[in-house]
Coordinates of C-alpha atoms in Angstrom, one line a residue:
X993 CA 81.1 20.7 37.3
X994 CA 80.1 17.4 39.0
X995 CA 78.1 19.4 41.5
X996 CA 76.2 21.2 38.7
X997 CA 75.5 18.0 36.9
X998 CA 74.3 16.4 40.1
X999 CA 72.1 19.3 40.8
X1000 CA 70.6 19.2 37.3
X1001 CA 70.0 15.5 37.6
X1002 CA 68.3 15.9 40.9
X1003 CA 66.1 18.7 39.4
X1004 CA 65.2 16.4 36.5
X1005 CA 64.3 13.6 38.9
X1006 CA 62.1 15.9 40.9
X1007 CA 60.4 17.2 37.8
X1008 CA 59.8 13.7 36.5
X1009 CA 58.4 12.6 39.9
X1010 CA 56.1 15.6 39.9
X1011 CA 54.9 14.8 36.4
X1012 CA 54.2 11.2 37.4
X1013 CA 52.3 12.4 40.5
X1014 CA 50.2 14.8 38.3
X1015 CA 49.5 12.0 35.8
X1016 CA 48.4 9.7 38.6
X1017 CA 46.2 12.4 40.0
X1018 CA 44.6 13.0 36.6
X1019 CA 44.1 9.2 36.1
X1020 CA 42.3 8.9 39.4
X1021 CA 40.1 11.9 38.8
X1022 CA 36.5 11.3 37.8
X1023 CA 36.0 10.5 34.1
X1024 CA 34.8 13.3 31.9
X1025 CA 31.7 12.9 29.7
X1026 CA 34.0 12.2 26.7
X1027 CA 35.3 9.2 28.6
X1028 CA 31.8 7.7 29.1
X1029 CA 30.9 4.9 26.7
X1030 CA 27.3 3.6 26.3
X1031 CA 26.9 1.1 23.4
X1032 CA 23.5 0.6 21.8
X1033 CA 22.7 -2.9 20.5
X1034 CA 19.9 -3.1 17.9
X1035 CA 18.3 -6.2 16.2
X1036 CA 19.5 -5.5 12.7
X1037 CA 21.9 -2.7 11.6
X1038 CA 20.9 -3.0 8.0
X1039 CA 17.1 -2.2 8.4
X1040 CA 15.9 1.3 7.8
X1041 CA 13.9 1.2 11.1
X1042 CA 17.0 0.4 13.1
X1043 CA 19.0 3.0 11.3
X1044 CA 16.6 5.6 12.6
X1045 CA 17.0 4.2 16.1
X1046 CA 20.8 4.5 15.7
X1047 CA 20.5 8.0 14.3
X1048 CA 18.7 9.0 17.5
X1049 CA 21.3 7.4 19.7
X1050 CA 24.1 9.0 17.6
X1051 CA 22.5 12.5 18.1
X1052 CA 22.2 11.9 21.9
X1053 CA 25.9 10.9 22.0
X1054 CA 26.8 14.2 20.3
X1055 CA 24.5 16.3 22.5
X1056 CA 25.7 14.6 25.7
X1057 CA 29.4 14.4 24.7
X1058 CA 29.7 10.6 25.2
X1059 CA 30.8 7.7 23.1
X1060 CA 27.9 5.6 21.6
X1061 CA 29.2 2.5 19.7
X1062 CA 26.5 1.3 17.3
X1063 CA 26.2 -2.4 17.5
X1064 CA 23.9 -5.2 16.2
X1065 CA 23.7 -8.2 14.1
X1066 CA 23.0 -8.3 10.3
X1067 CA 19.6 -9.9 10.7
X1068 CA 16.9 -10.1 13.3
X1069 CA 17.1 -13.9 13.1
X1070 CA 20.7 -13.9 14.4
X1071 CA 19.8 -14.4 18.1
X1072 CA 23.1 -16.0 19.1
X1073 CA 24.9 -13.1 17.3
X1074 CA 23.2 -10.5 19.4
X1075 CA 23.9 -12.5 22.6
X1076 CA 27.7 -12.5 21.7
X1077 CA 27.6 -8.8 20.9
X1078 CA 26.0 -8.1 24.3
X1079 CA 28.6 -10.2 26.2
X1080 CA 31.4 -8.4 24.4
X1081 CA 29.9 -5.0 25.1
X1082 CA 29.6 -5.7 28.8
X1083 CA 33.2 -7.1 28.9
X1084 CA 34.4 -3.6 27.7
X1085 CA 33.2 -2.1 31.0
X1086 CA 30.8 0.6 29.6
X1087 CA 28.8 3.0 31.8
X1088 CA 25.6 1.3 30.7
X1089 CA 24.1 -0.6 27.8
X1090 CA 21.1 0.0 25.6
X1091 CA 19.6 -3.0 23.9
X1092 CA 16.6 -4.1 21.8
X1093 CA 16.4 -7.9 22.4
X1094 CA 15.8 -10.0 19.3
X1095 CA 14.0 -12.8 21.0
X1096 CA 12.0 -12.7 24.3
X1097 CA 13.1 -16.0 25.9
X1098 CA 16.6 -16.4 24.5
X1099 CA 17.8 -12.9 25.7
X1100 CA 16.4 -13.2 29.2
X1101 CA 19.3 -14.9 30.9
X1102 CA 22.0 -12.9 29.0
X1103 CA 20.3 -9.7 30.0
X1104 CA 20.1 -10.9 33.7
X1105 CA 23.9 -11.6 33.6
X1106 CA 24.7 -8.3 31.9
X1107 CA 22.6 -6.3 34.5
X1108 CA 24.6 -7.9 37.3
X1109 CA 27.6 -5.8 36.0
X1110 CA 26.1 -2.8 34.4
X1111 CA 22.8 -0.8 34.0
X1112 CA 20.8 -2.2 31.1
X1113 CA 18.2 -0.1 29.3
X1114 CA 15.7 -1.9 27.0
X1115 CA 14.1 -0.3 23.9
X1116 CA 11.5 -1.5 21.5
X1117 CA 11.2 -5.2 22.4
X1118 CA 11.1 -7.0 25.8
X1119 CA 12.9 -10.0 27.1
X1120 CA 12.3 -12.6 29.8
X1121 CA 14.1 -10.5 32.4
X1122 CA 13.2 -8.2 35.2
X1123 CA 16.7 -6.7 35.3
X1124 CA 16.1 -3.7 33.0
X1125 CA 16.7 -0.4 34.8
X1126 CA 14.3 1.3 32.4
X1127 CA 12.4 0.2 29.3
X1128 CA 11.3 2.5 26.5
X1129 CA 9.0 1.1 23.9
X1130 CA 5.8 1.5 21.9
X1131 CA 2.8 0.0 23.7
X1132 CA 2.8 -2.7 21.1
X1133 CA -0.6 -4.2 22.3
X1134 CA -2.1 -0.8 21.7
X1135 CA -0.2 -0.7 18.3
X1136 CA -2.0 -3.9 17.4
X1137 CA -5.4 -2.3 18.3
X1138 CA -4.6 0.7 16.2
X1139 CA -3.8 -1.6 13.3
X1140 CA -7.2 -3.4 13.7
X1141 CA -9.0 0.0 13.8
X1142 CA -7.1 1.1 10.7
X1143 CA -7.9 -2.1 8.8
X1144 CA -11.5 -2.0 9.7
X1145 CA -11.8 1.6 8.5
X1146 CA -10.1 0.6 5.2
X1147 CA -12.4 -2.3 4.7
X1148 CA -15.5 -0.2 5.5
X1149 CA -14.3 2.5 3.0
X1150 CA -13.9 -0.1 0.2
X1151 CA -17.2 -1.8 0.9
X1152 CA -19.8 0.9 1.3
X1153 CA -19.4 1.2 5.0
X1154 CA -19.7 -2.5 5.7
X1155 CA -16.9 -3.7 8.1
X1156 CA -17.2 -7.5 7.4
X1157 CA -15.3 -10.2 5.6
X1158 CA -12.2 -12.3 5.9
X1159 CA -8.9 -10.9 7.3
X1160 CA -5.4 -12.3 7.9
X1161 CA -2.4 -11.6 10.1
X1162 CA 1.2 -12.2 9.1
X1163 CA 3.9 -12.0 11.7
X1164 CA 7.6 -11.8 10.7
X1165 CA 9.0 -14.2 13.3
X1166 CA 7.8 -16.3 16.2
X1167 CA 8.9 -15.4 19.7
X1168 CA 9.7 -11.7 19.2
X1169 CA 8.1 -9.8 22.2
X1170 CA 7.0 -6.7 20.3
X1171 CA 5.5 -8.8 17.4
X1172 CA 3.6 -11.1 19.8
X1173 CA 2.1 -8.0 21.6
X1174 CA 1.0 -6.5 18.3
X1175 CA -0.6 -9.8 17.4
X1176 CA -2.4 -9.9 20.7
X1177 CA -3.7 -6.4 20.4
X1178 CA -4.9 -6.9 16.8
X1179 CA -6.8 -10.1 17.6
X1180 CA -8.3 -8.7 20.8
X1181 CA -9.6 -5.6 19.0
X1182 CA -11.0 -7.6 16.1
X1183 CA -12.9 -9.8 18.5
X1184 CA -14.1 -7.0 20.7
X1185 CA -15.1 -4.3 18.2
X1186 CA -15.6 -5.9 14.7
X1187 CA -17.8 -9.0 14.9
X1188 CA -18.2 -8.9 11.1
X1189 CA -14.5 -9.6 10.6
X1190 CA -13.3 -13.2 10.5
X1191 CA -9.6 -14.0 11.1
X1192 CA -9.0 -16.8 8.6
X1193 CA -5.2 -17.0 8.8
X1194 CA -2.6 -16.3 11.5
X1195 CA 0.8 -16.9 9.8
X1196 CA 4.4 -16.8 10.9
X1197 CA 7.2 -16.1 8.4
X1198 CA 11.0 -16.3 8.7
X1199 CA 11.9 -12.6 8.7
X1200 CA 12.3 -12.3 5.0
X1201 CA 10.2 -10.1 2.7
X1202 CA 10.1 -12.8 0.0
X1203 CA 8.4 -15.1 2.5
X1204 CA 5.8 -12.5 3.3
X1205 CA 5.2 -12.1 -0.4
X1206 CA 4.7 -15.8 -0.8
X1207 CA 2.4 -16.2 2.2
X1208 CA 0.3 -13.3 1.1
X1209 CA 0.1 -14.7 -2.5
X1210 CA -1.1 -18.1 -1.2
X1211 CA -3.7 -16.4 1.1
X1212 CA -5.1 -14.4 -1.8
X1213 CA -5.3 -17.5 -4.0
X1214 CA -7.0 -19.6 -1.3
X1215 CA -9.3 -16.7 -0.2
X1216 CA -10.4 -14.7 -3.3
X1217 CA -12.8 -12.9 -1.0
X1218 CA -10.1 -11.8 1.4
X1219 CA -10.8 -8.2 2.6
X1220 CA -7.7 -7.3 4.6
X1221 CA -4.3 -8.2 5.9
X1222 CA -2.2 -6.9 8.9
X1223 CA 1.5 -7.3 8.3
X1224 CA 3.0 -6.5 11.7
X1225 CA 6.5 -5.2 10.9
X1226 CA 8.3 -3.3 8.1
X1227 CA 9.8 -6.4 6.3
X1228 CA 6.4 -8.2 6.2
X1229 CA 4.7 -5.1 5.0
X1230 CA 7.1 -4.9 2.1
X1231 CA 6.5 -8.4 1.0
X1232 CA 2.7 -8.3 1.5
X1233 CA 2.5 -4.9 -0.3
X1234 CA 4.4 -6.5 -3.2
X1235 CA 1.8 -9.3 -3.3
X1236 CA -1.1 -6.8 -3.3
X1237 CA 0.5 -4.8 -6.1
X1238 CA 1.4 -7.8 -8.3
X1239 CA -2.2 -9.1 -8.0
X1240 CA -3.7 -5.7 -8.8
X1241 CA -5.6 -5.7 -5.5
X1242 CA -4.9 -2.1 -4.4
X1243 CA -8.0 -0.7 -2.9
X1244 CA -9.7 -4.2 -2.9
X1245 CA -7.7 -5.9 -0.2
X1246 CA -6.9 -3.5 2.7
X1247 CA -3.4 -3.7 4.1
X1248 CA -2.1 -2.2 7.3
X1249 CA 1.7 -2.3 7.9
X1250 CA 3.9 -1.4 10.8
X1251 CA 6.8 1.1 10.6
X1252 CA 7.9 2.9 7.4
X1253 CA 10.5 3.3 4.7
X1254 CA 10.6 4.7 1.2
X1255 CA 9.0 1.6 -0.3
X1256 CA 6.1 1.5 2.2
X1257 CA 5.5 5.3 1.8
X1258 CA 5.3 4.8 -2.0
X1259 CA 2.9 1.9 -1.5
X1260 CA 0.8 4.2 0.8
X1261 CA 0.8 7.0 -1.9
X1262 CA -0.2 4.5 -4.6
X1263 CA -3.0 3.0 -2.5
X1264 CA -1.4 -0.4 -2.2
X1265 CA -1.2 0.1 1.6
X1266 CA -4.2 1.5 3.5
X1267 CA -2.2 2.6 6.5
X1268 CA 0.9 2.3 8.5
X1269 CA 1.3 2.1 12.3
X1270 CA 4.3 4.3 12.8
X1271 CA 6.4 4.3 16.0
X1272 CA 9.0 6.9 17.0
X1273 CA 12.3 5.0 16.7
X1274 CA 14.4 8.2 16.7
X1275 CA 13.1 9.0 20.1
X1276 CA 13.7 5.4 21.3
X1277 CA 17.4 5.7 20.3
X1278 CA 17.8 9.3 21.7
X1279 CA 16.0 8.8 25.0
X1280 CA 17.5 5.3 25.4
X1281 CA 21.0 6.8 25.5
X1282 CA 19.9 9.8 27.6
X1283 CA 18.2 7.5 30.1
X1284 CA 21.2 5.1 30.2
X1285 CA 23.5 8.0 31.1
X1286 CA 21.2 9.2 33.9
X1287 CA 21.0 5.7 35.3
X1288 CA 24.7 5.2 35.2
X1289 CA 25.1 8.3 37.4
X1290 CA 22.6 6.9 39.9
X1291 CA 19.8 9.2 39.0
X1292 CA 16.2 8.0 39.2
X1293 CA 14.7 7.1 35.9
X1294 CA 11.2 5.9 34.8
X1295 CA 10.8 2.1 34.8
X1296 CA 8.6 2.2 31.7
X1297 CA 8.2 4.8 29.0
X1298 CA 5.7 4.6 26.2
X1299 CA 7.2 6.3 23.1
X1300 CA 3.9 6.3 21.2
X1301 CA 2.3 5.0 17.9
X1302 CA 0.3 6.7 15.2
X1303 CA -1.8 5.5 12.3
X1304 CA -0.6 7.1 9.1
X1305 CA -2.9 7.2 6.1
X1306 CA -2.7 9.0 2.7
X1307 CA -5.0 11.6 4.2
X1308 CA -2.7 12.6 7.1
X1309 CA 0.8 11.8 5.9
X1310 CA 1.6 15.5 5.1
X1311 CA 0.7 16.7 8.7
X1312 CA 3.9 18.1 10.2
X1313 CA 4.0 15.7 13.1
X1314 CA 3.4 12.7 10.9
X1315 CA 5.9 13.9 8.2
X1316 CA 8.6 14.2 10.9
X1317 CA 8.0 10.5 11.8
X1318 CA 8.1 9.4 8.1
X1319 CA 11.1 11.5 7.2
X1320 CA 13.5 11.5 10.2
X1321 CA 16.9 13.0 10.0
X1322 CA 19.5 10.2 9.9
X1323 CA 22.6 12.4 10.3

C-alpha cells in the first residue's frame, strides 16, 4: 500500500513538474497579437474631433487584434495632464505609443524620453522632438492656404466678385503646432494671392468657444465693415459661428472653420459658415495604430504621412467622399 501511494505521489510530482515546464515554455513564447498593447493619447477625449480619432484607433485595434487603450486629458489646455498620461503609458511597457501632442515646446522633452524606451508615433500636431518614428498629420500649412482660398471665394461671392476688405484670424490657443501652421499658411496665402484683403486682427483665445464668441463679437463691433474671419479649429468655429448668427451676419461676413461636428454642419447648411477645412481624423487614428504596430515589429514605416484636407461648402457637402468625412462611423 505504501508502495502504491509512493508511486502515485511520484507520478503526481512528475505531472506537476511537466505542467510547470509547459507553463514556463508558454510564458517564454512570443506574445500573440492579443497580448500587444498600443495606447493612443489624444489632446481632449471630450471633443467630437478626437472622438473620431479614437474611433479610427478602436477599429484598427479590432482589425489587428491588439489592445488599444484610449487616453487623453479632458481639455486641450491640460498640458501637464497629457505629460503625466504619456509617462504612465510608457511605464506600462506597451509595444508602442501613439500621441497627438497638446503643445509643441512642452511635449518635446517628454516625447524624447518616451522614445528612448518605446516607439512613438505622432499624429495631428507636432512637438519639439526628432524622436518620432513616424508622423501622420494634415499638412496644416496647406490647410491654412485652403482656408484663405475658401474665405476669398466667399468674400468674392458676397461682393460681386470683388475679393477685398478686412479679414481676421482667431486661433484657439498659442503654441499648438498644428494651429500655428494653419495660421502661417493662411497669412502667407492672403499676402501672396489676395492683395485686396487686409488682415486687421490676429487673435489668440483660451481654447473655449465662449471666448471665441466674445472675440468675434468685439471684432464685429470694432470693424462694422469686416468681410471675413478664419477660425482655425472646431471650438473657435463654434464660438465665431455663434457670433455671426447672433449678429445676423450670415452671408455678409464670410467664415471659414476647421474640422466639423453637428453644430458646424448646421451652421454650414444655414449659411452662417461659408466653408470648413475638414481633415481625416478617422484615418489618423486608424493608420496611427497600424503604423505603430508595424514599427514595434521593426518594420520600415514612412517618416511623414500627409492625411489630407478638403474644403467643404454647402455645394459639395453631399458628395460621397465629403459626406464620409462629415459623418464618420464612431463605433
